[in-house]
mmCIF file with all atom_site columns, C-alpha atoms in Angstrom:
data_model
loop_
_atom_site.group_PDB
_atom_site.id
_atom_site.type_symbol
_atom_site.label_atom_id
_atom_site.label_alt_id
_atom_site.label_comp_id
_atom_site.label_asym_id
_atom_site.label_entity_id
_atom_site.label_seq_id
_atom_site.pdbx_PDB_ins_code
_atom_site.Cartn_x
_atom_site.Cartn_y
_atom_site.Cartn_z
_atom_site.occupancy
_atom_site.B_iso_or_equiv
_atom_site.pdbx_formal_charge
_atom_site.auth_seq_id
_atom_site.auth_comp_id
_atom_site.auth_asym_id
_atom_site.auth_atom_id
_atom_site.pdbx_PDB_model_num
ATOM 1   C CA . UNK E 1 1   ? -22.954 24.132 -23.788 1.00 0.00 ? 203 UNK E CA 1
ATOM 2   C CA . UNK E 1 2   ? -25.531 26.548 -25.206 1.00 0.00 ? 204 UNK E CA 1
ATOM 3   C CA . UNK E 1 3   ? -27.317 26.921 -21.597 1.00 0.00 ? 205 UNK E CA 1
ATOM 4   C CA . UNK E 1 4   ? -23.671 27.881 -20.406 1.00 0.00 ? 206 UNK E CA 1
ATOM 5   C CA . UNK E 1 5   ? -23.438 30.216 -23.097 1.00 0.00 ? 207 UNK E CA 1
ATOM 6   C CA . UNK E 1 6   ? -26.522 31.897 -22.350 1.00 0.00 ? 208 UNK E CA 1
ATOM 7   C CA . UNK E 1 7   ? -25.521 32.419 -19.084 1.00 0.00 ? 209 UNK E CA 1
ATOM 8   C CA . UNK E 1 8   ? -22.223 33.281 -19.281 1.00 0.00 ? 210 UNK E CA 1
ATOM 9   C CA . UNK E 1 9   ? -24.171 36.140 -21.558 1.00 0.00 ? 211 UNK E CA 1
ATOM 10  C CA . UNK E 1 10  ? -25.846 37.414 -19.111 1.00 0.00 ? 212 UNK E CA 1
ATOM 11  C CA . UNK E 1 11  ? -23.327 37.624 -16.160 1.00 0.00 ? 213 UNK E CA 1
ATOM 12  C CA . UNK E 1 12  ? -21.195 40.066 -18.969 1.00 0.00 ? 214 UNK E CA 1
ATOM 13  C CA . UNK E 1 13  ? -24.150 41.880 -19.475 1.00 0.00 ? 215 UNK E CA 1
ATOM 14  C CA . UNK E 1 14  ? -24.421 42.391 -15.371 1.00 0.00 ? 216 UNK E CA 1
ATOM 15  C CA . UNK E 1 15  ? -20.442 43.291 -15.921 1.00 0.00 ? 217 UNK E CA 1
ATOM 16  C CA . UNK E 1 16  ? -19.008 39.844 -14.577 1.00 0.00 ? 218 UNK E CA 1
ATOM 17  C CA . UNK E 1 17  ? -16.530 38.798 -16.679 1.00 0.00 ? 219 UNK E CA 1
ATOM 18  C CA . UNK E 1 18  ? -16.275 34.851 -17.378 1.00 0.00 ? 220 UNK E CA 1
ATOM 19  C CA . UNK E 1 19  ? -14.461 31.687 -18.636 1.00 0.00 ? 221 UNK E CA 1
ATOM 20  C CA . UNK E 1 20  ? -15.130 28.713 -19.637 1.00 0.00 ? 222 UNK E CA 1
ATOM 21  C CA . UNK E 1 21  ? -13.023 25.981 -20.074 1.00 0.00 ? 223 UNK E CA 1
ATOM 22  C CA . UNK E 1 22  ? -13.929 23.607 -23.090 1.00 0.00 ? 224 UNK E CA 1
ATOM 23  C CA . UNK E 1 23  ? -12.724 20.778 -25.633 1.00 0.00 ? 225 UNK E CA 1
ATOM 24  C CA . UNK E 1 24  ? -15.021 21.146 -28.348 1.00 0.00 ? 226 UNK E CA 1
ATOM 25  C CA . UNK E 1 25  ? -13.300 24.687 -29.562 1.00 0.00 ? 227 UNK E CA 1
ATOM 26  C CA . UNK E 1 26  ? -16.063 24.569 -32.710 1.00 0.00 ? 228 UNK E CA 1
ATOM 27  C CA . UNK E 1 27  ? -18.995 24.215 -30.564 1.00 0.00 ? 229 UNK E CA 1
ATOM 28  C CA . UNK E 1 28  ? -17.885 26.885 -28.217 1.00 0.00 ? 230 UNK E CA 1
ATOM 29  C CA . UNK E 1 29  ? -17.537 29.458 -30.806 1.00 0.00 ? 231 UNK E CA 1
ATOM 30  C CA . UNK E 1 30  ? -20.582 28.619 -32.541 1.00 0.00 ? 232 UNK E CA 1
ATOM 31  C CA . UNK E 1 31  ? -22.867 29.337 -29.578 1.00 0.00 ? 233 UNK E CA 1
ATOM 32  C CA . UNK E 1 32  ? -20.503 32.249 -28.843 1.00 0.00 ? 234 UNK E CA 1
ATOM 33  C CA . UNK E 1 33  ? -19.106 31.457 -24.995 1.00 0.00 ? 235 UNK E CA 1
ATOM 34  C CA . UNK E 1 34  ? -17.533 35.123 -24.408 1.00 0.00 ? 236 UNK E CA 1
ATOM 35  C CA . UNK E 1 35  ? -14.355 33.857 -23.180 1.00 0.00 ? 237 UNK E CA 1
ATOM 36  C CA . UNK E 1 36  ? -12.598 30.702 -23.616 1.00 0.00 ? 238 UNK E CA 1
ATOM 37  C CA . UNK E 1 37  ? -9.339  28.245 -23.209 1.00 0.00 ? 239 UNK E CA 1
ATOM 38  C CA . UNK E 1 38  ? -9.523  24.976 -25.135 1.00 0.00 ? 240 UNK E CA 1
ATOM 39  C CA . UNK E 1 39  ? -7.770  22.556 -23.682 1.00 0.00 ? 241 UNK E CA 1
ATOM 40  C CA . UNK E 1 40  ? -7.081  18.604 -25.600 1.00 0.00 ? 242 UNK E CA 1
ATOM 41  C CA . UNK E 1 41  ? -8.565  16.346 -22.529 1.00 0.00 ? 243 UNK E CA 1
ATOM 42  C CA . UNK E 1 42  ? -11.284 13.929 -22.378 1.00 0.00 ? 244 UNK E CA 1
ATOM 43  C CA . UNK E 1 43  ? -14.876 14.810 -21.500 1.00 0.00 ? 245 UNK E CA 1
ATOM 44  C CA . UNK E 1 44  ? -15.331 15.227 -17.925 1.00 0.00 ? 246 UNK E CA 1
ATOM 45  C CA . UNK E 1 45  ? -11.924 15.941 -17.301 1.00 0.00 ? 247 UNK E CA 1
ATOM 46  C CA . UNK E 1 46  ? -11.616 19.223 -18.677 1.00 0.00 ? 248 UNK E CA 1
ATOM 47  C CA . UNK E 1 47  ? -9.275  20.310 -15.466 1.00 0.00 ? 249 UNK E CA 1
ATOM 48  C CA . UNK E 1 48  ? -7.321  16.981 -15.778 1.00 0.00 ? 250 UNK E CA 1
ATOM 49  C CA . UNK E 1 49  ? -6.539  13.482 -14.462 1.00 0.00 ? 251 UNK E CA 1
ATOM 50  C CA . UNK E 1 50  ? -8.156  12.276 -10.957 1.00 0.00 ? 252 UNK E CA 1
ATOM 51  C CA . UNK E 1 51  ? -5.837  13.351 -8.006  1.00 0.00 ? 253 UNK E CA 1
ATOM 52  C CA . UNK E 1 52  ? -3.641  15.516 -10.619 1.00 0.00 ? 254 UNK E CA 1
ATOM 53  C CA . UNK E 1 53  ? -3.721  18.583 -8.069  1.00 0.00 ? 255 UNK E CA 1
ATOM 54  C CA . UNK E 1 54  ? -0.983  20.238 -9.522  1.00 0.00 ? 256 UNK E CA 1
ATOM 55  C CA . UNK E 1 55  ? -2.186  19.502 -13.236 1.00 0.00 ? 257 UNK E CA 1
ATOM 56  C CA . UNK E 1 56  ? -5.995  21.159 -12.164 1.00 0.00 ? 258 UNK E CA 1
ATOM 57  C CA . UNK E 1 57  ? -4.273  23.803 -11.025 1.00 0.00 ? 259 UNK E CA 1
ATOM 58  C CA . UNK E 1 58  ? -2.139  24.863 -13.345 1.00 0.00 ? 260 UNK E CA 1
ATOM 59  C CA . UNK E 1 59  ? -5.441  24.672 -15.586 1.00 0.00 ? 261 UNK E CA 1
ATOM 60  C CA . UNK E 1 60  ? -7.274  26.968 -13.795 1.00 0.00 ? 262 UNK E CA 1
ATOM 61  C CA . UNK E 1 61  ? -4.568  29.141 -13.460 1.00 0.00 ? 263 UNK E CA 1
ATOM 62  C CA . UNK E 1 62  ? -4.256  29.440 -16.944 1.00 0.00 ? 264 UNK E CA 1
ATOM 63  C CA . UNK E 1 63  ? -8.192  29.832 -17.395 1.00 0.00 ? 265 UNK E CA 1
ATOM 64  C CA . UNK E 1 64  ? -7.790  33.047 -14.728 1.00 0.00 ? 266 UNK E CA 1
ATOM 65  C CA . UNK E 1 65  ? -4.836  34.290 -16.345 1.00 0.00 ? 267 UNK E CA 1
ATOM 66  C CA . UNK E 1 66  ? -6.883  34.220 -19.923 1.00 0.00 ? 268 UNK E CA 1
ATOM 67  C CA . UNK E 1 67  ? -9.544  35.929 -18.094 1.00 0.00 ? 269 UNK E CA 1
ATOM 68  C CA . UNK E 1 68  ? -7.592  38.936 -16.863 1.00 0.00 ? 270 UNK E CA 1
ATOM 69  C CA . UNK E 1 69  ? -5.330  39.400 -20.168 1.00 0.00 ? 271 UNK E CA 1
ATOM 70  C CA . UNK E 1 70  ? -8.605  38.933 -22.658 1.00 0.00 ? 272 UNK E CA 1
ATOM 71  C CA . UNK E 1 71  ? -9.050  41.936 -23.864 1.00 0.00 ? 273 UNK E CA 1
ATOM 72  C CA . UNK E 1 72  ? -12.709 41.825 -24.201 1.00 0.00 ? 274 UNK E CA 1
ATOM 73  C CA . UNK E 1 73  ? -15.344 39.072 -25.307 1.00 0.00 ? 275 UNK E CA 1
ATOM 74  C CA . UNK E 1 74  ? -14.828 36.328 -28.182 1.00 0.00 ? 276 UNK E CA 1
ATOM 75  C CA . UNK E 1 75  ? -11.905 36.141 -26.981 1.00 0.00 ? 277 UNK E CA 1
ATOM 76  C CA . UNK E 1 76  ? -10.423 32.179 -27.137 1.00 0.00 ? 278 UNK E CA 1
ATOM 77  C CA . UNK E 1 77  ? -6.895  30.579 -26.630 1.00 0.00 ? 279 UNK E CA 1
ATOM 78  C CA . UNK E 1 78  ? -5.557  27.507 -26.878 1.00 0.00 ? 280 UNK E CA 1
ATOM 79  C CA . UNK E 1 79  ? -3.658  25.941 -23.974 1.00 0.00 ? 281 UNK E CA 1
ATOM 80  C CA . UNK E 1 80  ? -0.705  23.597 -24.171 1.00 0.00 ? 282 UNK E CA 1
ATOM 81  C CA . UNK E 1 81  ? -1.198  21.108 -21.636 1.00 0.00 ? 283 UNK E CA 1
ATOM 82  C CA . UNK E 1 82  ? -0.948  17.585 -23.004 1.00 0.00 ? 284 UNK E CA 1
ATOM 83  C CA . UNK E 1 83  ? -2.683  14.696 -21.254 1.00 0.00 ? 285 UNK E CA 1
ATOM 84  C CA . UNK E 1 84  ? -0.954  12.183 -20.418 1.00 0.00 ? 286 UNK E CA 1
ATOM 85  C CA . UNK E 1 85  ? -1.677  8.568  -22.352 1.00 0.00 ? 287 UNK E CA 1
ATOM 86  C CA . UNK E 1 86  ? -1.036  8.705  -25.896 1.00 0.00 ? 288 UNK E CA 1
ATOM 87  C CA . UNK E 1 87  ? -3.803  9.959  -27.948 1.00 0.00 ? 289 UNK E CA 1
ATOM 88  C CA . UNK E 1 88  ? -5.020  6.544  -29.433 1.00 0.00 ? 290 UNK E CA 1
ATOM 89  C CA . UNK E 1 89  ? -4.642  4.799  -25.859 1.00 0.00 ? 291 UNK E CA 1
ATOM 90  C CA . UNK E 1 90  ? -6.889  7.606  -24.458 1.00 0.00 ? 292 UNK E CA 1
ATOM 91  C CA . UNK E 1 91  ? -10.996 7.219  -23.331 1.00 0.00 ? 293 UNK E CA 1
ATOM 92  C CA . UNK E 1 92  ? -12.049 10.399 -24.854 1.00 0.00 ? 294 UNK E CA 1
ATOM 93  C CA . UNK E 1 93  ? -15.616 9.738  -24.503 1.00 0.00 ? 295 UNK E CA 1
ATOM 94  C CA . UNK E 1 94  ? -16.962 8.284  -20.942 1.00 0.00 ? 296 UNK E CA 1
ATOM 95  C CA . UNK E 1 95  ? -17.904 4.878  -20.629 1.00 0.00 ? 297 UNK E CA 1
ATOM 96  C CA . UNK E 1 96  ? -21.885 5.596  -19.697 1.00 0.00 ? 298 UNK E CA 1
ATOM 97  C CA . UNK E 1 97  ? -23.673 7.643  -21.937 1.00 0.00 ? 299 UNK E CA 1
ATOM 98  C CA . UNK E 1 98  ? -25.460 10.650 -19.953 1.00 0.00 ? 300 UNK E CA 1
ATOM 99  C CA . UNK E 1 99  ? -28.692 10.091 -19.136 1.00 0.00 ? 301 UNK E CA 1
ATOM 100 C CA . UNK E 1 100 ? -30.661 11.851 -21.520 1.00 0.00 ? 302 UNK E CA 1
ATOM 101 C CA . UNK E 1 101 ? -28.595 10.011 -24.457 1.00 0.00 ? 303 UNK E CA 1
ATOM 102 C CA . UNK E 1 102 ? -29.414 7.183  -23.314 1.00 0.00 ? 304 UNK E CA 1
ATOM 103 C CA . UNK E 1 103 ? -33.201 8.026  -22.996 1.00 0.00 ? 305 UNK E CA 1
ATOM 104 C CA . UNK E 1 104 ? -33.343 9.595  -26.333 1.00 0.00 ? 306 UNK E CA 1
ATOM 105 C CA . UNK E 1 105 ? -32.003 6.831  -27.902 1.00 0.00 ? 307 UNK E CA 1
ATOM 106 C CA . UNK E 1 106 ? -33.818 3.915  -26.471 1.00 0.00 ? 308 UNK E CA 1
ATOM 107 C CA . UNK E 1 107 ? -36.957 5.768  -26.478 1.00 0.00 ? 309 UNK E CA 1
ATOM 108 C CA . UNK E 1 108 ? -37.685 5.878  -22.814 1.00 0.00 ? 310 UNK E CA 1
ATOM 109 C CA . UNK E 1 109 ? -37.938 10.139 -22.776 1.00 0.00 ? 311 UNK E CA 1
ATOM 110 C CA . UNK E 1 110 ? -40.558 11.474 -20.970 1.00 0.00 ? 312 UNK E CA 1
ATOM 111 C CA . UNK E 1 111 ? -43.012 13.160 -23.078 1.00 0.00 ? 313 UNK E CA 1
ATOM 112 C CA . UNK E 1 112 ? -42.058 15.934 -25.358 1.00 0.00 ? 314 UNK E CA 1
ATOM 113 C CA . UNK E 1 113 ? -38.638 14.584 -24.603 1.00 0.00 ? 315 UNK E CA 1
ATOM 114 C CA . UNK E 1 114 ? -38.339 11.458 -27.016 1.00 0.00 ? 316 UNK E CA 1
ATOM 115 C CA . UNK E 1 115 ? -36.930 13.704 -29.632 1.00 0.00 ? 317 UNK E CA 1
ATOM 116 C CA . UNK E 1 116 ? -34.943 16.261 -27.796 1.00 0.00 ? 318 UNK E CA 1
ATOM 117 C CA . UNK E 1 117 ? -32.596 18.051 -30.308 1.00 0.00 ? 319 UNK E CA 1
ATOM 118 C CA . UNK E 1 118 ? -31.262 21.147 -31.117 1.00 0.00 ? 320 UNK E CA 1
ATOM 119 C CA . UNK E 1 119 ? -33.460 22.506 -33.893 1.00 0.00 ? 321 UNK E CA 1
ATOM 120 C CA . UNK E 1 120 ? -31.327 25.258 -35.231 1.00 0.00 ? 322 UNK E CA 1
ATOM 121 C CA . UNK E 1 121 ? -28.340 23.365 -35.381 1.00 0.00 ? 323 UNK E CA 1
ATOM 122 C CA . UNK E 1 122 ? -28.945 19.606 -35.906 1.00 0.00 ? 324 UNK E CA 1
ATOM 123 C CA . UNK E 1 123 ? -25.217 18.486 -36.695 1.00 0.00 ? 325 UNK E CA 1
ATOM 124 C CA . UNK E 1 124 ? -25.293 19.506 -33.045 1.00 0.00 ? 326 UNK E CA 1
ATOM 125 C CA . UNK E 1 125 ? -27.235 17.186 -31.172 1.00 0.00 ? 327 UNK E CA 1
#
């Protein structure tokens, strides 16, 4: 999220607006994404369910529509999509850790790796 955020810097610098889309509404604001819609799905299905066409789209559409009606950066909203299991039937996390977790915490990271963290922000790793 903060590489995104970096970037996402830079393009409004250039004068290219941008969006992200994110569930972690806390984390977003504290590395300062410009522009945002938090949305309540899972991780790794930010735009919805597999095959959901008309779900995704209606997600982006609403991400677009945030972008054009923002009136400038730091500017966040909510959307009220709902997935579609009940909350406490719902994966929220995915099944396989990503790679680096699962290097980090067996101890398998390549050199100057093994402790890979964020140092200004530990409750963030």
């Amino acid at each position: 999220m903060r590489s995104v955020s970096l970037l996402q810097r830079r393009l409004e610098e250039l004068g290219i607006a941008t969006v992200s889309i994110c569930n972690q509404p806390e984390v977003s604001e504290k590395v300062c994404v410009p522009r945002a819609v938090f949305i309540q799905y899972p991780f790794g299905r930010m735009l919805g369910d597999v095959g959901d066409r008309t779900g995704q789209r209606a997600v982006c559409d609403d991400a677009c529509a945030h972008l054009e009606e923002a009136a400038g950066p730091n500017a966040y909203r909510h959307l009220t999509h709902e997935w579609p299991e009940p909350p406490e039937e719902t994966q929220w996390h995915p099944l396989t850790p990503a790679p680096m977790h699962v290097l980090r915490n067996n101890g398998t990271a390549p050199k100057g790796l093994a402790h890979y963290q964020d140092d200004e922000r530990p409750d963030l790793t």
